[in-house]
Amino acid sequence: MNTVQAAQDAAREIAGVFAEAAAGAVAYPEPLGALVRGLVMRADPTGRDRKSNFIAFLLPSWIGERTGANPALCRDLAVGNVYAMLHFFLLDDVMDGGEAGLEDKRALAAGQLLHALFMERYGRHYAPDSPLWAYYRTYLAEWATAVSGEGLRRADPRDFRALARKSAPVKLGAAATLLSAGLQDQIADAEEAVEVALASLQLADDWADWRDDLPGEERSNAFLTLVRRESLALPEDQPLQERLVLQAIYRKGALEQLASILLGHGERLSALPNVAPGLVRFQQEIVAGILNDVQATRDTTDKLASGGGFSYFFIKNERIIGTNRLFVW
């Protein structure tokens, strides 16, 4: 399947998943039912540059294509993942101070309704005593550890497992699909593959958001850790200023260092057995986006150097924005 066809098929599947997810909320009373439907519609990446969302919603289908899973199962898991993603998003938002603009009580109430919808979708195929729920508890503990400890230590750009931990519930779709196929022995490899892809996603997200994170969330941004520790070798007690980050990007090769880590993720992913081709393509698209940014940075550097414009550039503190603005749960 060529890249264009794969993208078109993914867009159609995503549109169907979100339409079904929105329809599933109609049973809830107003105004919470409208709130849940609105959250589903706002999260729909169809027709927007939000391709990063696709891993949560297409992972069951990607693995199902390899295992011969029933498409109805994959669709239910994908719809369930929409509800789960929004449930965790609302919890994260309340913990972060309500940046999404929702009052805490309404956000938490809607989050519980979303969790119930998630459980109903998965419960169609997995009984309460299914081994799947042990995996879910493990992933939930990983997520809780990550969000409760965020900012207490610097995000490590080279620790792919730690980078993926905040999105650990994404792995449930892989475990569920493999359990249904009787392939529980492949879950550990699938978990690692998803973690590698999620780590690539998180690094690209941190690159896109570095300017927003710099004032108060530097420790949570793995790209800024890379800049501080590897590109600039700044001591911990020295403030990391925007001008220094720009110098690291344009003069110290910080973005090339980031690309090298992502290319290493790709090599690790390719070496794992039974990896779904869709997951490989997903990670490769992330790498391609970063490599495009690397080239754009080099082009800008060459133009500034040939025109003697570096001093003016850093004095004026011009804005650089990565092209990979992402959304993860």
XYZ file of C-alpha atoms in Angstrom:
329
model
C 0.000 0.000 0.000
C 1.433 3.394 -0.969
C 1.666 6.276 1.474
C -1.159 8.295 -0.080
C -3.557 5.344 -0.042
C -2.630 4.516 3.551
C -3.306 8.110 4.604
C -6.687 8.133 2.846
C -7.699 4.828 4.424
C -6.619 6.091 7.846
C -8.617 9.299 7.444
C -11.758 7.351 6.514
C -11.350 4.987 9.448
C -10.747 7.841 11.875
C -13.839 9.681 10.613
C -15.933 6.557 11.206
C -14.473 6.006 14.662
C -15.255 9.541 15.804
C -18.736 9.541 14.330
C -19.494 6.367 16.263
C -17.892 7.778 19.420
C -20.048 10.921 19.235
C -23.182 8.845 18.670
C -22.367 6.708 21.704
C -22.782 9.682 24.042
C -26.403 10.425 23.139
C -27.770 8.368 26.030
C -26.342 10.747 28.619
C -28.474 13.567 30.060
C -27.897 17.170 29.118
C -25.853 19.250 29.514
C -23.180 16.601 30.187
C -24.163 14.634 27.105
C -23.553 17.693 24.950
C -20.250 18.294 26.732
C -19.068 14.738 26.020
C -20.122 14.953 22.376
C -18.384 18.303 22.060
C -15.168 16.881 23.484
C -15.304 14.002 20.999
C -15.824 16.376 18.082
C -13.018 18.691 19.203
C -10.594 15.765 19.428
C -11.416 14.491 15.930
C -8.233 14.945 13.864
C -9.985 14.395 10.518
C -9.146 17.134 8.057
C -6.692 18.801 10.420
C -2.968 18.564 10.979
C -3.410 16.295 13.995
C -2.007 13.053 12.605
C -0.343 12.281 15.896
C -3.696 11.208 17.325
C -3.835 8.307 14.920
C -1.807 5.889 17.043
C -4.478 5.573 19.740
C -7.283 5.037 17.272
C -5.564 2.970 14.582
C -3.356 0.742 16.727
C -5.994 -2.020 17.057
C -6.495 -2.015 13.276
C -2.765 -1.980 12.602
C -2.282 -5.059 14.764
C -5.560 -6.566 13.604
C -4.406 -6.494 9.984
C -1.509 -8.741 10.954
C -3.477 -11.076 13.204
C -6.678 -11.325 11.179
C -8.807 -9.721 13.896
C -12.503 -9.074 13.324
C -12.919 -5.473 12.040
C -15.857 -5.010 14.436
C -13.550 -5.762 17.370
C -10.959 -3.288 16.100
C -13.634 -0.613 15.667
C -14.986 -1.112 19.194
C -11.458 -0.885 20.626
C -10.774 2.276 18.626
C -14.013 3.920 19.796
C -13.227 2.863 23.357
C -9.824 4.475 22.989
C -11.440 7.790 22.021
C -13.359 7.744 25.293
C -10.303 6.676 27.281
C -8.116 9.362 25.709
C -10.607 12.069 26.618
C -11.030 10.646 30.139
C -7.285 10.935 30.773
C -7.155 14.313 29.050
C -9.726 15.699 31.492
C -7.873 14.271 34.482
C -4.630 15.793 33.223
C -6.343 19.126 32.663
C -7.762 19.272 36.176
C -4.326 18.434 37.594
C -2.788 21.190 35.432
C -5.213 23.827 36.627
C -8.013 23.653 34.072
C -6.160 25.040 31.069
C -8.831 23.669 28.715
C -11.356 26.086 30.194
C -13.641 23.516 31.844
C -14.816 23.926 35.413
C -13.375 21.119 37.553
C -16.679 19.590 38.637
C -17.993 19.365 35.090
C -14.668 18.075 33.789
C -14.500 15.306 36.389
C -18.147 14.372 35.885
C -17.693 14.177 32.131
C -14.513 12.190 32.656
C -16.410 9.545 34.604
C -19.032 9.289 31.873
C -16.262 8.850 29.313
C -14.647 6.158 31.422
C -17.960 4.307 31.584
C -18.273 4.491 27.785
C -14.725 3.138 27.442
C -15.480 0.227 29.780
C -18.696 -0.574 27.934
C -16.919 -0.784 24.566
C -14.110 -2.986 25.834
C -16.546 -4.971 27.979
C -18.329 -6.160 24.859
C -15.334 -8.412 24.180
C -13.504 -8.884 27.511
C -15.181 -10.274 30.624
C -14.309 -8.861 34.070
C -12.024 -11.842 34.705
C -10.166 -11.441 31.393
C -6.365 -11.118 31.706
C -6.725 -7.859 29.762
C -7.674 -5.979 32.923
C -4.411 -6.915 34.621
C -2.619 -5.218 31.735
C -4.904 -2.222 32.111
C -4.045 -1.902 35.798
C -0.352 -2.014 34.912
C -0.715 0.699 32.278
C -2.845 2.776 34.616
C -0.143 2.573 37.296
C 2.478 3.664 34.754
C 0.347 6.645 33.763
C -0.292 7.605 37.394
C 3.412 7.399 38.231
C 4.268 9.618 35.267
C 1.707 12.363 35.884
C 2.204 12.475 39.650
C 5.967 12.809 39.283
C 5.985 15.208 36.337
C 8.364 18.098 36.896
C 10.069 16.529 39.912
C 12.953 15.406 37.719
C 14.075 16.372 34.244
C 12.546 14.464 31.340
C 15.258 12.249 29.856
C 15.274 12.391 26.028
C 17.087 9.040 25.843
C 14.795 7.045 28.159
C 12.094 5.876 25.771
C 10.155 3.972 28.412
C 9.896 6.983 30.701
C 8.901 9.243 27.807
C 6.087 6.867 26.849
C 4.772 6.370 30.375
C 2.306 9.270 30.382
C 0.604 7.676 27.368
C 0.818 4.112 28.708
C -2.939 3.407 28.347
C -2.473 3.513 24.552
C -0.844 0.087 24.882
C -4.166 -1.448 25.931
C -5.387 -1.543 22.327
C -2.386 -3.653 21.343
C -2.767 -6.031 24.282
C -6.492 -6.433 23.648
C -6.048 -7.252 19.957
C -3.315 -9.791 20.629
C -5.270 -11.460 23.441
C -8.244 -11.928 21.127
C -5.950 -13.603 18.602
C -4.499 -15.959 21.233
C -1.105 -14.277 20.934
C -0.489 -13.228 24.529
C 3.168 -14.228 24.143
C 3.626 -11.310 21.713
C 2.298 -8.630 24.044
C 5.674 -7.786 25.614
C 7.222 -7.078 22.199
C 4.142 -5.098 21.165
C 4.372 -3.032 24.352
C 7.971 -2.131 23.593
C 7.120 -1.248 19.997
C 4.328 1.073 21.114
C 6.574 2.629 23.761
C 9.236 3.400 21.158
C 6.668 5.035 18.883
C 5.149 6.992 21.772
C 8.600 8.190 22.846
C 9.218 9.499 19.327
C 5.862 11.241 19.475
C 6.651 12.816 22.849
C 10.035 14.092 21.682
C 8.492 15.669 18.605
C 5.802 17.201 20.811
C 8.435 18.637 23.150
C 10.288 20.140 20.187
C 7.063 21.762 18.980
C 6.218 23.108 22.457
C 9.625 24.141 23.769
C 8.875 27.862 23.775
C 5.614 27.418 25.680
C 7.252 25.060 28.191
C 10.390 27.113 28.802
C 8.983 29.597 31.361
C 7.604 27.110 33.879
C 7.781 23.551 32.579
C 11.359 23.203 31.387
C 11.955 20.119 33.506
C 9.054 18.314 31.830
C 10.291 18.998 28.292
C 12.777 16.397 27.037
C 13.966 18.576 24.145
C 14.919 21.313 26.610
C 16.783 18.716 28.683
C 18.704 17.788 25.529
C 19.495 21.450 24.913
C 20.603 22.080 28.493
C 22.653 18.959 29.094
C 24.018 17.944 25.709
C 23.957 20.945 23.382
C 24.966 23.654 25.868
C 26.268 21.711 28.904
C 24.651 24.236 31.226
C 24.905 23.695 34.984
C 21.625 22.980 36.743
C 21.625 26.319 38.561
C 21.955 28.411 35.385
C 18.647 29.583 33.892
C 17.932 28.353 30.376
C 16.885 31.396 28.387
C 15.140 31.536 25.037
C 18.176 33.072 23.374
C 20.315 30.148 24.533
C 17.828 27.635 23.137
C 17.943 29.394 19.760
C 21.730 29.275 19.844
C 21.562 25.549 20.589
C 19.209 25.016 17.651
C 21.078 27.131 15.110
C 24.674 26.820 16.254
C 25.014 23.702 18.412
C 23.055 21.159 16.401
C 20.361 20.502 19.019
C 17.783 19.534 16.431
C 20.247 17.184 14.730
C 20.782 15.527 18.115
C 17.032 15.103 18.478
C 16.787 13.606 14.986
C 19.557 11.147 15.850
C 17.576 9.886 18.849
C 14.476 9.454 16.704
C 16.414 7.595 14.024
C 17.658 5.294 16.777
C 14.059 4.688 17.791
C 13.324 3.658 14.229
C 16.174 1.157 14.261
C 14.960 -0.290 17.548
C 11.429 -0.572 16.225
C 12.559 -2.337 13.052
C 14.546 -4.867 15.072
C 11.530 -6.007 17.100
C 9.597 -9.068 15.901
C 6.024 -8.950 14.598
C 5.768 -5.154 14.535
C 2.671 -3.866 12.753
C 3.649 -2.033 9.535
C 1.271 0.801 10.416
C 3.188 1.445 13.626
C 6.455 1.570 11.702
C 4.965 4.031 9.196
C 3.678 6.175 12.060
C 7.130 6.462 13.618
C 8.730 7.117 10.242
C 6.332 10.022 9.628
C 7.412 11.566 12.923
C 11.065 11.219 11.924
C 10.364 12.714 8.506
C 8.768 15.760 10.134
C 11.798 16.337 12.348
C 14.199 15.862 9.436
C 12.242 18.488 7.508
C 12.709 20.844 10.450
C 16.429 20.027 10.526
C 16.744 20.971 6.861
C 14.735 24.160 7.362
C 17.010 25.104 10.256
C 20.108 24.468 8.157
C 18.701 26.587 5.338
C 18.030 29.431 7.745
C 21.507 29.096 9.237
C 23.121 29.247 5.803
C 21.140 32.345 4.848
C 21.942 34.114 8.114
C 25.612 33.204 7.901
C 25.977 34.366 4.300
C 24.204 37.632 5.094
C 25.892 38.272 8.418
C 22.524 38.128 10.104
C 23.177 35.959 13.169
C 23.643 38.834 15.581
C 20.462 40.526 14.409
C 18.583 37.240 14.567
C 19.447 36.534 18.176
C 19.012 40.135 19.284
C 15.517 40.252 17.780
C 14.859 36.794 19.236
C 12.872 35.607 16.240
C 10.399 32.779 16.716
C 11.042 29.224 15.583
C 8.193 26.761 15.679
C 8.482 23.034 15.003
C 6.058 21.584 12.487
C 5.030 18.619 14.662
C 2.462 20.072 17.065
C 0.988 16.986 18.650
C -1.720 15.780 20.957
C -1.284 12.790 23.225
C -3.266 11.562 26.160
